[in-house]
XYZ file of N, CA and C in Angstrom:
876
model
N 47.284 17.363 24.059
C 48.465 17.104 24.883
C 48.395 15.692 25.465
N 49.514 14.966 25.434
C 49.543 13.614 25.980
C 49.499 13.659 27.503
N 49.175 12.514 28.097
C 49.098 12.456 29.551
C 50.481 12.567 30.188
N 50.469 12.946 31.462
C 51.717 13.118 32.208
C 52.503 11.814 32.283
N 53.812 11.949 32.314
C 54.662 10.804 32.607
C 54.625 10.586 34.115
N 54.254 9.376 34.530
C 54.185 9.075 35.959
C 55.579 8.766 36.493
N 55.905 9.370 37.613
C 57.212 9.178 38.244
C 57.137 7.954 39.146
N 57.783 6.880 38.721
C 57.709 5.587 39.398
C 58.698 5.552 40.560
N 58.193 5.866 41.756
C 59.063 5.920 42.926
C 59.724 4.595 43.235
N 59.030 3.504 42.986
C 59.585 2.184 43.285
C 60.792 1.877 42.406
N 60.683 2.165 41.107
C 61.796 1.909 40.187
C 62.987 2.812 40.499
N 62.709 4.072 40.801
C 63.780 5.018 41.140
C 64.451 4.594 42.443
N 63.643 4.146 43.404
C 64.188 3.679 44.686
C 65.122 2.498 44.476
N 64.742 1.574 43.603
C 65.569 0.394 43.354
C 66.915 0.782 42.758
N 66.900 1.759 41.868
C 68.152 2.235 41.266
C 69.093 2.783 42.335
N 68.553 3.604 43.228
C 69.373 4.188 44.289
C 69.774 3.142 45.324
N 68.862 2.196 45.609
C 69.150 1.159 46.608
C 70.375 0.349 46.197
N 70.478 0.020 44.924
C 71.621 -0.750 44.433
C 72.922 0.015 44.641
N 72.918 1.284 44.302
C 74.118 2.111 44.472
C 74.479 2.266 45.948
N 73.474 2.491 46.793
C 73.706 2.651 48.231
C 74.311 1.375 48.811
N 73.770 0.218 48.429
C 74.278 -1.061 48.923
C 75.739 -1.251 48.541
N 76.087 -0.887 47.320
C 77.477 -1.008 46.857
C 78.408 -0.105 47.664
N 77.959 1.109 47.964
C 78.801 2.043 48.710
C 78.966 1.610 50.162
N 77.905 1.087 50.764
C 78.030 0.544 52.123
C 79.049 -0.593 52.144
N 78.953 -1.495 51.165
C 79.857 -2.647 51.114
C 81.305 -2.200 50.968
N 81.540 -1.197 50.134
C 82.896 -0.693 49.922
C 83.468 -0.088 51.207
N 82.657 0.711 51.903
C 83.116 1.327 53.149
C 83.351 0.277 54.226
N 82.484 -0.728 54.273
C 82.638 -1.778 55.284
C 83.926 -2.560 55.054
N 84.240 -2.858 53.790
C 85.485 -3.575 53.492
C 86.702 -2.777 53.940
N 86.614 -1.458 53.814
C 87.754 -0.614 54.160
C 87.906 -0.341 55.639
N 86.824 -0.547 56.417
C 86.865 -0.166 57.837
C 86.548 -1.312 58.793
N 85.890 -2.363 58.274
C 85.409 -3.472 59.107
C 84.445 -2.986 60.193
N 83.753 -1.880 59.894
C 82.778 -1.301 60.828
C 81.396 -1.445 60.198
N 80.597 -2.351 60.731
C 79.287 -2.642 60.151
C 78.322 -1.488 60.402
N 77.677 -0.939 59.364
C 76.709 0.143 59.582
C 75.489 -0.360 60.353
N 74.999 0.488 61.254
C 73.863 0.093 62.096
C 72.947 1.277 62.350
N 71.652 1.009 62.312
C 70.663 2.025 62.677
C 69.747 1.484 63.773
N 69.231 2.389 64.581
C 68.307 2.036 65.655
C 67.004 2.800 65.451
N 65.891 2.078 65.448
C 64.560 2.696 65.403
C 63.939 2.554 66.787
N 63.548 3.678 67.374
C 62.969 3.677 68.718
C 61.466 3.904 68.606
N 60.699 2.974 69.152
C 59.242 3.124 69.072
C 58.638 3.194 70.471
N 57.592 4.005 70.597
C 56.950 4.207 71.900
C 55.514 3.677 71.913
N 55.081 3.100 70.798
C 53.712 2.581 70.737
C 53.631 1.512 69.663
N 52.629 0.664 69.757
C 52.338 -0.312 68.709
C 51.240 0.267 67.827
N 51.583 0.509 66.583
C 50.671 1.174 65.651
C 50.855 0.512 64.294
N 49.765 0.229 63.585
C 49.856 -0.509 62.326
C 50.711 0.216 61.295
N 50.497 1.515 61.143
C 51.278 2.283 60.164
C 52.752 2.296 60.543
N 53.021 2.436 61.842
C 54.395 2.445 62.324
C 55.068 1.099 62.071
N 54.322 0.011 62.291
C 54.881 -1.321 62.063
C 55.190 -1.551 60.583
N 54.320 -1.059 59.708
C 54.575 -1.185 58.270
C 55.837 -0.432 57.877
N 56.013 0.755 58.458
C 57.209 1.550 58.163
C 58.456 0.846 58.684
N 58.348 0.236 59.871
C 59.479 -0.519 60.419
C 59.856 -1.680 59.500
N 58.856 -2.384 58.982
C 59.126 -3.500 58.073
C 59.830 -3.014 56.811
N 59.393 -1.868 56.290
C 60.043 -1.299 55.101
C 61.490 -0.940 55.398
N 61.724 -0.341 56.580
C 63.095 -0.012 56.989
C 63.967 -1.262 57.035
N 63.429 -2.317 57.658
C 64.203 -3.548 57.825
C 64.548 -4.176 56.479
N 63.584 -4.179 55.550
C 63.848 -4.725 54.212
C 64.946 -3.943 53.515
N 64.843 -2.629 53.566
C 65.828 -1.778 52.898
C 67.191 -1.905 53.562
N 67.202 -1.980 54.893
C 68.465 -2.131 55.625
C 69.128 -3.458 55.280
N 68.343 -4.517 55.243
C 68.894 -5.833 54.912
C 69.492 -5.833 53.509
N 68.794 -5.206 52.572
C 69.297 -5.129 51.195
C 70.603 -4.353 51.112
N 70.792 -3.391 52.032
C 71.994 -2.551 52.018
C 73.108 -3.101 52.899
N 72.871 -4.232 53.571
C 73.881 -4.780 54.467
C 73.997 -4.020 55.772
N 72.889 -3.419 56.203
C 72.857 -2.595 57.415
C 72.173 -3.366 58.541
N 72.719 -3.263 59.750
C 72.059 -3.826 60.928
C 70.923 -2.888 61.335
N 69.729 -3.435 61.481
C 68.571 -2.642 61.923
C 68.093 -3.189 63.257
N 68.081 -2.347 64.275
C 67.618 -2.750 65.603
C 66.418 -1.892 66.006
N 65.376 -2.546 66.499
C 64.221 -1.824 67.031
C 64.286 -1.825 68.552
N 64.220 -0.641 69.132
C 64.211 -0.491 70.587
C 62.806 -0.054 70.994
N 62.144 -0.857 71.805
C 60.780 -0.551 72.244
C 60.797 0.078 73.631
N 60.203 1.253 73.737
C 60.020 1.898 75.043
C 58.520 2.184 75.180
N 57.744 1.121 75.083
C 56.289 1.242 75.019
C 55.715 1.796 76.319
N 54.764 2.718 76.153
C 54.055 3.314 77.297
C 55.011 3.907 78.331
N 56.095 4.484 77.845
C 57.108 5.038 78.743
C 56.972 6.550 78.852
N 57.685 7.111 79.807
C 57.710 8.557 79.981
C 58.638 9.186 78.954
N 58.539 10.493 78.813
C 59.436 11.221 77.917
C 60.887 11.055 78.357
N 61.141 11.098 79.647
C 62.509 10.959 80.153
C 63.097 9.601 79.794
N 62.273 8.562 79.848
C 62.756 7.229 79.505
C 63.099 7.151 78.014
N 62.285 7.795 77.190
C 62.566 7.842 75.756
C 63.885 8.566 75.497
N 64.094 9.694 76.159
C 65.336 10.451 75.973
C 66.539 9.638 76.445
N 66.368 8.861 77.509
C 67.455 7.989 77.967
C 67.819 6.968 76.889
N 66.800 6.410 76.217
C 67.047 5.443 75.142
C 67.786 6.104 73.979
N 67.423 7.348 73.672
C 68.108 8.093 72.606
C 69.566 8.337 72.991
N 69.791 8.773 74.223
C 71.159 9.060 74.669
C 72.027 7.807 74.668
N 71.428 6.674 75.008
C 72.172 5.414 74.966
C 72.639 5.121 73.540
N 71.746 5.325 72.574
C 72.116 5.113 71.169
C 73.139 6.147 70.705
N 73.004 7.387 71.190
C 73.990 8.431 70.866
C 75.394 8.006 71.276
N 75.492 7.423 72.472
C 76.794 7.102 73.058
C 77.389 5.800 72.538
N 76.588 5.023 71.822
C 77.044 3.734 71.292
C 77.737 3.959 69.947
N 79.038 3.775 69.914
C 79.804 4.037 68.681
C 79.457 3.053 67.567
N 78.792 1.945 67.909
C 78.388 0.975 66.887
C 77.103 1.387 66.182
N 76.427 2.407 66.702
C 75.182 2.909 66.099
C 75.488 4.152 65.276
N 75.063 4.149 64.013
C 75.355 5.266 63.109
C 74.123 6.096 62.751
N 72.938 5.562 63.032
C 71.716 6.293 62.707
C 70.610 6.003 63.698
N 69.821 7.037 63.999
C 68.711 6.916 64.948
C 67.454 7.491 64.303
N 66.347 6.761 64.452
C 65.061 7.258 63.978
C 64.024 7.031 65.073
N 63.184 8.028 65.301
C 62.096 7.921 66.263
C 60.808 7.646 65.494
N 60.137 6.552 65.825
C 58.883 6.218 65.156
C 57.776 7.176 65.608
N 57.130 7.785 64.657
C 56.050 8.731 64.927
C 54.687 8.053 64.742
N 53.622 8.629 65.314
C 53.621 9.857 66.116
C 53.980 9.567 67.565
N 54.373 10.608 68.294
C 54.622 10.510 69.725
C 53.370 10.949 70.484
N 53.241 10.558 71.743
C 52.111 11.051 72.543
C 52.055 12.574 72.541
N 50.858 13.123 72.521
C 50.681 14.572 72.376
C 51.336 15.375 73.492
N 51.425 14.786 74.694
C 51.982 15.543 75.813
C 53.509 15.549 75.820
N 54.143 14.809 74.903
C 55.607 14.814 74.817
C 56.080 16.109 74.150
N 57.250 16.576 74.552
C 57.884 17.751 73.940
C 58.663 17.284 72.711
N 58.020 17.355 71.543
C 58.603 16.808 70.320
C 59.951 17.437 70.006
N 60.039 18.763 70.065
C 61.289 19.447 69.723
C 62.422 19.007 70.645
N 62.123 18.938 71.940
C 63.145 18.533 72.898
C 63.627 17.116 72.663
N 62.703 16.232 72.316
C 63.063 14.837 72.054
C 63.934 14.731 70.806
N 63.513 15.374 69.726
C 64.283 15.299 68.482
C 65.666 15.902 68.653
N 65.754 16.997 69.405
C 67.046 17.654 69.579
C 67.954 16.933 70.560
N 67.453 15.860 71.178
C 68.333 15.032 72.005
C 69.095 14.012 71.156
N 68.740 13.896 69.874
C 69.462 13.009 68.954
C 70.769 13.674 68.533
N 71.861 12.916 68.559
C 73.136 13.410 68.043
C 72.936 13.793 66.569
N 73.216 15.056 66.184
C 72.992 15.471 64.790
C 73.675 14.575 63.766
N 74.803 13.969 64.131
C 75.509 13.088 63.195
C 74.769 11.774 62.986
N 73.842 11.454 63.879
C 73.074 10.213 63.782
C 71.613 10.468 63.413
N 71.295 11.709 63.129
C 69.925 12.135 62.817
C 69.612 11.840 61.355
N 69.291 10.582 61.058
C 69.140 10.188 59.654
C 67.813 10.643 59.046
N 66.933 11.214 59.858
C 65.730 11.844 59.297
C 65.954 13.321 59.013
N 67.080 13.873 59.461
C 67.414 15.268 59.169
C 66.489 16.278 59.816
N 65.980 15.971 61.028
C 64.954 16.838 61.616
C 65.367 17.472 62.939
N 66.625 17.340 63.332
C 67.080 18.098 64.498
C 67.250 19.564 64.100
N 67.230 20.437 65.101
C 67.417 21.869 64.825
C 68.750 22.115 64.137
N 69.777 21.368 64.538
C 71.107 21.546 63.943
C 71.070 21.266 62.441
N 70.523 20.125 62.056
C 70.534 19.762 60.637
C 69.609 20.633 59.800
N 68.481 21.053 60.373
C 67.615 21.991 59.648
C 68.309 23.338 59.479
N 69.066 23.755 60.501
C 69.840 24.992 60.392
C 70.926 24.890 59.340
N 71.570 23.726 59.264
C 72.591 23.509 58.234
C 71.994 23.608 56.834
N 70.753 23.146 56.701
C 70.068 23.240 55.408
C 69.856 24.699 55.017
N 69.468 25.523 55.970
C 69.288 26.958 55.712
C 70.603 27.587 55.271
N 71.710 27.138 55.884
C 73.032 27.699 55.591
C 73.684 27.072 54.356
N 72.956 26.165 53.696
C 73.458 25.463 52.505
C 74.688 24.626 52.829
N 74.733 24.116 54.054
C 75.806 23.215 54.478
C 75.218 21.835 54.773
N 74.114 21.531 54.105
C 73.333 20.357 54.448
C 74.051 19.044 54.156
N 73.998 18.175 55.139
C 74.417 16.788 54.977
C 73.211 15.859 55.114
N 72.490 16.038 56.229
C 71.331 15.189 56.509
C 70.062 16.021 56.369
N 69.257 15.671 55.376
C 68.079 16.454 54.982
C 66.825 15.622 55.246
N 65.712 16.243 55.674
C 64.480 15.480 55.880
C 64.145 14.576 54.693
N 63.873 13.308 55.004
C 63.769 12.279 53.959
C 62.677 12.555 52.930
N 61.517 12.992 53.380
C 60.418 13.204 52.430
C 60.727 14.356 51.483
N 61.294 15.437 52.021
C 61.670 16.571 51.164
C 62.729 16.152 50.150
N 63.700 15.352 50.597
C 64.748 14.896 49.685
C 64.190 13.917 48.655
N 63.194 13.136 49.042
C 62.515 12.255 48.080
C 61.824 13.076 46.993
N 61.177 14.166 47.399
C 60.538 15.064 46.424
C 61.564 15.603 45.433
N 62.697 16.066 45.957
C 63.732 16.626 45.085
C 64.302 15.565 44.157
N 64.450 14.349 44.665
C 64.974 13.259 43.835
C 64.037 12.984 42.665
N 62.734 12.954 42.930
C 61.763 12.753 41.848
C 61.808 13.902 40.848
N 61.908 15.127 41.345
C 61.975 16.296 40.458
C 63.210 16.208 39.565
N 64.341 15.854 40.149
C 65.583 15.779 39.374
C 65.552 14.640 38.365
N 64.790 13.582 38.664
C 64.671 12.462 37.725
C 63.991 12.875 36.424
N 63.247 13.968 36.431
C 62.592 14.422 35.196
C 63.603 14.944 34.182
N 64.766 15.388 34.673
C 65.771 15.967 33.787
C 65.471 17.389 33.357
N 64.423 17.989 33.900
C 64.046 19.360 33.541
C 64.951 20.346 34.285
N 65.593 21.293 33.585
C 66.404 22.307 34.279
C 65.522 23.125 35.226
N 65.984 23.347 36.447
C 65.173 24.027 37.459
C 65.465 25.515 37.559
N 66.572 25.947 37.029
C 66.976 27.347 37.155
C 65.896 28.285 36.595
N 65.449 29.210 37.439
C 64.469 30.199 37.015
C 63.033 29.720 36.969
N 62.800 28.438 37.248
C 61.432 27.907 37.208
C 60.635 28.375 38.429
N 59.327 28.530 38.241
C 58.426 28.879 39.337
C 58.064 27.602 40.100
N 58.506 27.520 41.349
C 58.212 26.359 42.193
C 57.244 26.781 43.292
N 56.143 26.082 43.413
C 55.151 26.380 44.449
C 55.017 25.159 45.351
N 55.177 25.394 46.646
C 55.076 24.332 47.642
C 53.833 24.596 48.476
N 52.918 23.658 48.496
C 51.686 23.806 49.277
C 51.843 22.979 50.551
N 51.951 23.682 51.679
C 52.240 23.040 52.959
C 53.577 23.528 53.475
N 53.623 23.871 54.764
C 54.840 24.497 55.302
C 55.436 23.722 56.468
N 55.238 22.403 56.485
C 55.786 21.601 57.581
C 57.309 21.586 57.518
N 57.917 21.291 58.660
C 59.381 21.302 58.701
C 59.996 20.032 58.122
N 59.172 19.034 57.798
C 59.719 17.821 57.194
C 59.476 17.750 55.690
N 58.562 18.586 55.173
C 58.297 18.585 53.728
C 58.399 19.995 53.151
N 57.434 20.847 53.460
C 57.318 22.136 52.780
C 58.531 23.029 52.908
N 58.947 23.294 54.135
C 60.068 24.223 54.335
C 61.376 23.691 53.748
N 61.769 22.436 54.075
C 63.016 21.948 53.473
C 62.942 21.797 51.959
N 61.774 21.415 51.421
C 61.644 21.314 49.960
C 61.857 22.675 49.312
N 61.324 23.729 49.934
C 61.520 25.084 49.404
C 62.996 25.458 49.400
N 63.705 25.124 50.470
C 65.134 25.444 50.550
C 65.934 24.659 49.516
N 65.587 23.396 49.316
C 66.281 22.588 48.309
C 66.038 23.134 46.905
N 64.827 23.581 46.639
C 64.523 24.175 45.331
C 65.242 25.503 45.144
N 65.345 26.287 46.215
C 66.128 27.529 46.149
C 67.578 27.233 45.798
N 68.121 26.161 46.377
C 69.503 25.774 46.083
C 69.696 25.452 44.604
N 68.612 24.993 43.934
C 68.691 24.669 42.494
C 68.320 25.876 41.642
N 68.225 27.058 42.283
C 67.955 28.325 41.598
C 66.545 28.422 41.025
N 65.612 27.636 41.591
C 64.197 27.849 41.272
C 63.683 29.016 42.111
N 62.589 29.617 41.679
C 61.934 30.681 42.447
C 60.831 30.030 43.272
N 61.054 29.920 44.588
C 60.178 29.114 45.441
C 59.168 29.962 46.210
N 57.917 29.544 46.171
C 56.839 30.158 46.948
C 56.212 29.086 47.824
N 56.068 29.372 49.117
C 55.440 28.427 50.044
C 54.033 28.916 50.380
N 53.041 28.066 50.127
C 51.645 28.383 50.448
C 51.226 27.642 51.716
N 50.369 28.288 52.514
C 49.957 27.722 53.799
C 48.517 28.138 54.071
N 48.067 27.957 55.293
C 46.659 28.211 55.619
C 46.247 29.658 55.329
N 47.158 30.594 55.592
C 46.820 32.006 55.351
C 46.703 32.307 53.856
N 47.436 31.548 53.026
C 47.309 31.701 51.569
C 45.890 31.333 51.135
N 45.397 30.238 51.702
C 44.025 29.803 51.408
C 43.009 30.814 51.924
N 43.224 31.292 53.146
C 42.303 32.269 53.743
C 42.215 33.547 52.907
N 43.341 33.911 52.278
C 43.370 35.118 51.448
C 42.821 34.875 50.042
N 42.435 33.618 49.750
C 41.893 33.294 48.432
C 42.933 33.289 47.330
N 44.208 33.055 47.691
C 45.302 33.167 46.722
C 45.890 31.824 46.294
N 45.426 30.720 46.887
C 46.051 29.430 46.592
C 45.951 29.074 45.113
N 44.777 29.218 44.530
C 44.585 28.851 43.128
C 45.523 29.622 42.211
N 45.655 30.917 42.421
C 46.497 31.729 41.530
C 47.962 31.322 41.628
N 48.415 30.966 42.835
C 49.803 30.507 42.986
C 50.009 29.171 42.277
N 49.086 28.234 42.504
C 49.223 26.898 41.919
C 49.218 26.973 40.393
N 48.377 27.820 39.826
C 48.230 27.877 38.371
C 49.480 28.374 37.647
N 50.374 29.050 38.351
C 51.598 29.522 37.686
C 52.806 28.627 37.976
N 52.596 27.513 38.676
C 53.710 26.661 39.098
C 54.228 25.782 37.969
N 55.524 25.936 37.668
C 56.198 24.977 36.785
C 56.496 23.693 37.552
N 56.735 23.858 38.854
C 56.991 22.732 39.757
C 56.034 22.895 40.932
N 55.261 21.873 41.212
C 54.285 21.934 42.304
C 54.524 20.771 43.256
N 54.758 21.095 44.533
C 54.915 20.081 45.581
C 53.777 20.286 46.574
N 52.994 19.233 46.810
C 51.823 19.356 47.683
C 51.912 18.326 48.806
N 51.866 18.816 50.047
C 51.916 17.919 51.198
C 51.157 18.485 52.376
N 49.837 18.357 52.352
C 49.021 18.887 53.454
C 48.115 17.839 54.090
N 47.980 16.666 53.462
C 47.138 15.624 54.039
C 45.655 15.870 53.898
N 45.249 16.492 52.781
C 43.830 16.731 52.506
C 43.522 16.222 51.101
N 42.751 15.158 50.982
C 42.511 14.566 49.664
C 41.870 15.547 48.688
N 42.470 15.637 47.495
C 41.921 16.480 46.443
C 41.944 17.961 46.721
N 42.800 18.404 47.633
C 42.844 19.837 47.965
C 43.266 20.680 46.760
N 44.013 20.068 45.832
C 44.403 20.754 44.596
C 43.626 20.146 43.430
N 42.623 20.852 42.903
C 41.894 20.349 41.730
C 42.831 20.194 40.532
N 42.602 19.159 39.752
C 43.472 18.901 38.614
C 43.483 20.013 37.591
N 42.365 20.750 37.462
C 42.327 21.800 36.440
C 43.095 23.055 36.856
N 43.658 23.066 38.070
C 44.544 24.163 38.468
C 45.964 23.975 37.931
N 46.282 22.773 37.508
C 47.662 22.456 37.132
C 48.049 23.164 35.837
N 49.216 23.791 35.849
C 49.748 24.432 34.647
C 50.137 23.351 33.639
N 49.771 23.496 32.383
C 50.139 22.486 31.388
C 51.650 22.235 31.364
N 52.023 20.952 31.450
C 53.434 20.572 31.396
C 54.167 20.629 32.723
N 53.483 20.991 33.805
C 54.142 21.153 35.109
C 54.627 19.817 35.674
N 55.624 19.916 36.563
C 56.061 18.776 37.376
C 55.242 18.822 38.665
N 54.514 17.757 38.954
C 53.645 17.730 40.139
C 54.069 16.584 41.058
N 54.460 16.940 42.276
C 54.864 15.958 43.280
C 53.821 15.955 44.394
N 53.129 14.845 44.526
C 52.040 14.711 45.503
C 52.535 13.890 46.692
N 52.654 14.546 47.845
C 53.174 13.896 49.053
C 52.045 13.326 49.911
N 50.817 13.737 49.649
C 49.689 13.345 50.493
C 49.413 11.854 50.468
N 49.043 11.315 51.626
C 48.605 9.920 51.736
C 47.303 9.934 52.533
N 46.199 9.680 51.853
C 44.878 9.756 52.479
C 44.074 8.510 52.117
N 43.239 8.057 53.035
C 42.373 6.910 52.777
C 40.939 7.384 52.560
N 40.402 7.067 51.382
C 39.030 7.434 51.029
C 38.328 6.194 50.479
N 37.284 5.762 51.161
C 36.503 4.599 50.714
C 37.387 3.389 50.412
N 38.344 3.157 51.304
C 39.223 1.998 51.165
C 40.351 2.165 50.170
N 40.464 3.338 49.555
C 41.532 3.595 48.582
C 42.513 4.621 49.134
N 43.781 4.490 48.729
C 44.795 5.475 49.092
C 44.877 6.517 47.983
N 44.709 7.774 48.352
C 44.744 8.863 47.368
C 45.640 9.984 47.885
N 46.036 10.857 46.967
C 46.908 11.965 47.337
C 46.149 13.252 47.609
N 46.895 14.339 47.635
C 46.316 15.668 47.860
C 45.899 16.337 46.550
N 46.358 15.788 45.427
C 46.054 16.348 44.104
C 45.007 15.463 43.423
N 44.035 16.093 42.797
C 43.014 15.351 42.043
C 43.696 14.682 40.844
N 43.883 13.368 40.941
C 44.798 12.656 40.051
C 44.331 12.600 38.598
N 43.110 12.176 38.355
C 42.668 11.894 36.984
C 42.736 13.131 36.092
N 42.336 14.278 36.623
C 42.412 15.508 35.827
C 43.845 16.005 35.728
N 44.588 15.887 36.826
C 45.969 16.377 36.850
C 46.838 15.658 35.823
N 46.626 14.355 35.651
C 47.503 13.613 34.734
C 47.262 14.000 33.274
N 46.136 14.670 33.005
C 45.869 15.138 31.644
C 46.519 16.490 31.361
N 47.005 17.152 32.416
C 47.590 18.483 32.244
C 49.076 18.539 32.575
N 49.505 17.770 33.576
C 50.907 17.829 34.010
C 51.831 17.188 32.984
N 53.104 17.590 33.041
C 54.118 16.927 32.232
C 54.653 15.695 32.938
N 54.832 15.829 34.263
C 55.293 14.732 35.117
C 54.444 14.744 36.380
N 54.099 13.554 36.872
C 53.219 13.470 38.037
C 53.612 12.269 38.887
N 53.762 12.497 40.196
C 54.024 11.372 41.101
C 52.690 10.810 41.584
N 52.431 9.523 41.329
C 51.157 8.930 41.731
C 51.125 8.625 43.227
N 49.925 8.476 43.749
C 49.729 8.018 45.134
C 48.737 6.860 45.090
N 49.163 5.658 45.524
C 50.514 5.316 45.996
C 51.478 5.110 44.831
N 52.763 4.940 45.162
C 53.759 4.580 44.158
C 54.725 5.663 43.768
N 54.575 6.865 44.320
C 55.472 7.964 43.974
C 56.491 8.245 45.055
N 56.177 9.212 45.909
C 57.105 9.622 46.970
C 57.324 8.506 47.987
N 56.241 7.809 48.360
C 56.304 6.821 49.437
C 57.392 5.774 49.300
N 57.456 5.026 48.171
C 58.466 3.977 48.045
C 59.902 4.496 48.098
N 60.070 5.766 47.772
C 61.417 6.342 47.724
C 61.914 6.778 49.101
N 60.992 7.059 50.023
C 61.377 7.668 51.297
C 62.298 6.776 52.120
N 62.019 5.473 52.173
C 62.873 4.574 52.961
C 64.257 4.458 52.328
N 64.319 4.466 51.006
C 65.624 4.431 50.338
C 66.416 5.697 50.637
N 65.738 6.840 50.675
C 66.410 8.092 51.035
C 66.873 8.040 52.490
N 66.111 7.369 53.355
C 66.551 7.164 54.739
C 67.875 6.402 54.759
N 68.002 5.385 53.905
C 69.259 4.629 53.814
C 70.381 5.502 53.246
N 70.024 6.386 52.321
C 71.037 7.301 51.780
C 71.528 8.250 52.867
N 70.605 8.721 53.701
C 71.007 9.553 54.828
C 71.874 8.770 55.808
N 71.532 7.500 56.030
C 72.357 6.667 56.912
C 73.766 6.527 56.338
N 73.866 6.359 55.030
C 75.179 6.287 54.391
C 75.968 7.573 54.629
N 75.305 8.712 54.514
C 75.949 10.003 54.776
C 76.406 10.087 56.228
N 75.533 9.672 57.157
C 75.869 9.699 58.585
C 77.030 8.756 58.889
N 77.019 7.598 58.270
C 78.080 6.589 58.439
C 79.421 7.162 57.993
N 79.434 7.788 56.817
C 80.667 8.418 56.319
C 81.136 9.521 57.271
N 80.201 10.331 57.724
C 80.501 11.462 58.612
C 81.199 10.958 59.879
N 80.635 9.901 60.469
C 81.205 9.369 61.705
C 82.538 8.668 61.468
N 82.676 7.986 60.335
C 83.961 7.360 60.009
C 85.042 8.411 59.802
N 84.687 9.530 59.156
C 85.675 10.594 58.927
C 86.089 11.235 60.241
N 85.149 11.372 61.188
C 85.486 11.915 62.503
C 86.448 11.001 63.240
N 86.234 9.679 63.109
C 87.136 8.723 63.754
C 88.539 8.824 63.169
N 88.601 9.028 61.844
C 89.899 9.145 61.176
C 90.641 10.380 61.656
N 89.907 11.494 61.808
C 90.520 12.756 62.243
C 91.030 12.659 63.672
N 90.254 11.977 64.540
C 90.607 11.930 65.961
C 91.561 10.796 66.305
N 91.760 9.863 65.381
C 92.637 8.724 65.687
C 94.100 9.066 65.453
């Protein structure tokens, strides 16, 4: 069997970035309303700064105004005030909170203070609920990046066995719901699956495998079903190298399609953030049309 086809997130991102930029330009010409996003940060962190730079590059390419609001070393109430200010500003179409937040902050309360129409990460309770109801507009970016890579394979998903390892609300749970929407049979594995000794058996039957737990090599390559689509969301540093959650060298000899780390899900996530901003921008423009 030949080696897996690697899913080039950077190339796929560029394809979508071009289309997104064209659609922003078309809407701007028709409305004279410049799209704008606000990123709110509460700390100076190297990873956070790199993500901000990626956002700014993608925003600039799409003709979007990107503003960073710093509320460094502030209280939770001050952060919520900054969010509410952006909510009330009609010139702002998207809001993102730079993670992680201080441990003593109420994460759910902070996220749910974001106007759902401006929640371009798709992580408010409202937007996650809409996803459950199949009325989704704004979907968590990483989960949507996974689905975009899966769809790029061109493999029909109906009836396929999809196994998601990890049950976070930004990857595992929304990815499972998106796969259900495509008529795949979705199974979510978590810590109790491992405790019961069942993880290997689930992974071995997966036609589609999505892994996002943040543990390097947690999925041995020889567990992969021959020809499977494998999406590795993990980003881990080992001996100065960035590696995923799936044992790459063995996995690429068995999978049909494989997202590498780095170069798979990561480069696509910021472009999906811009796609969500485009959705939010349209949503808010349509509301203005209805109310005017």
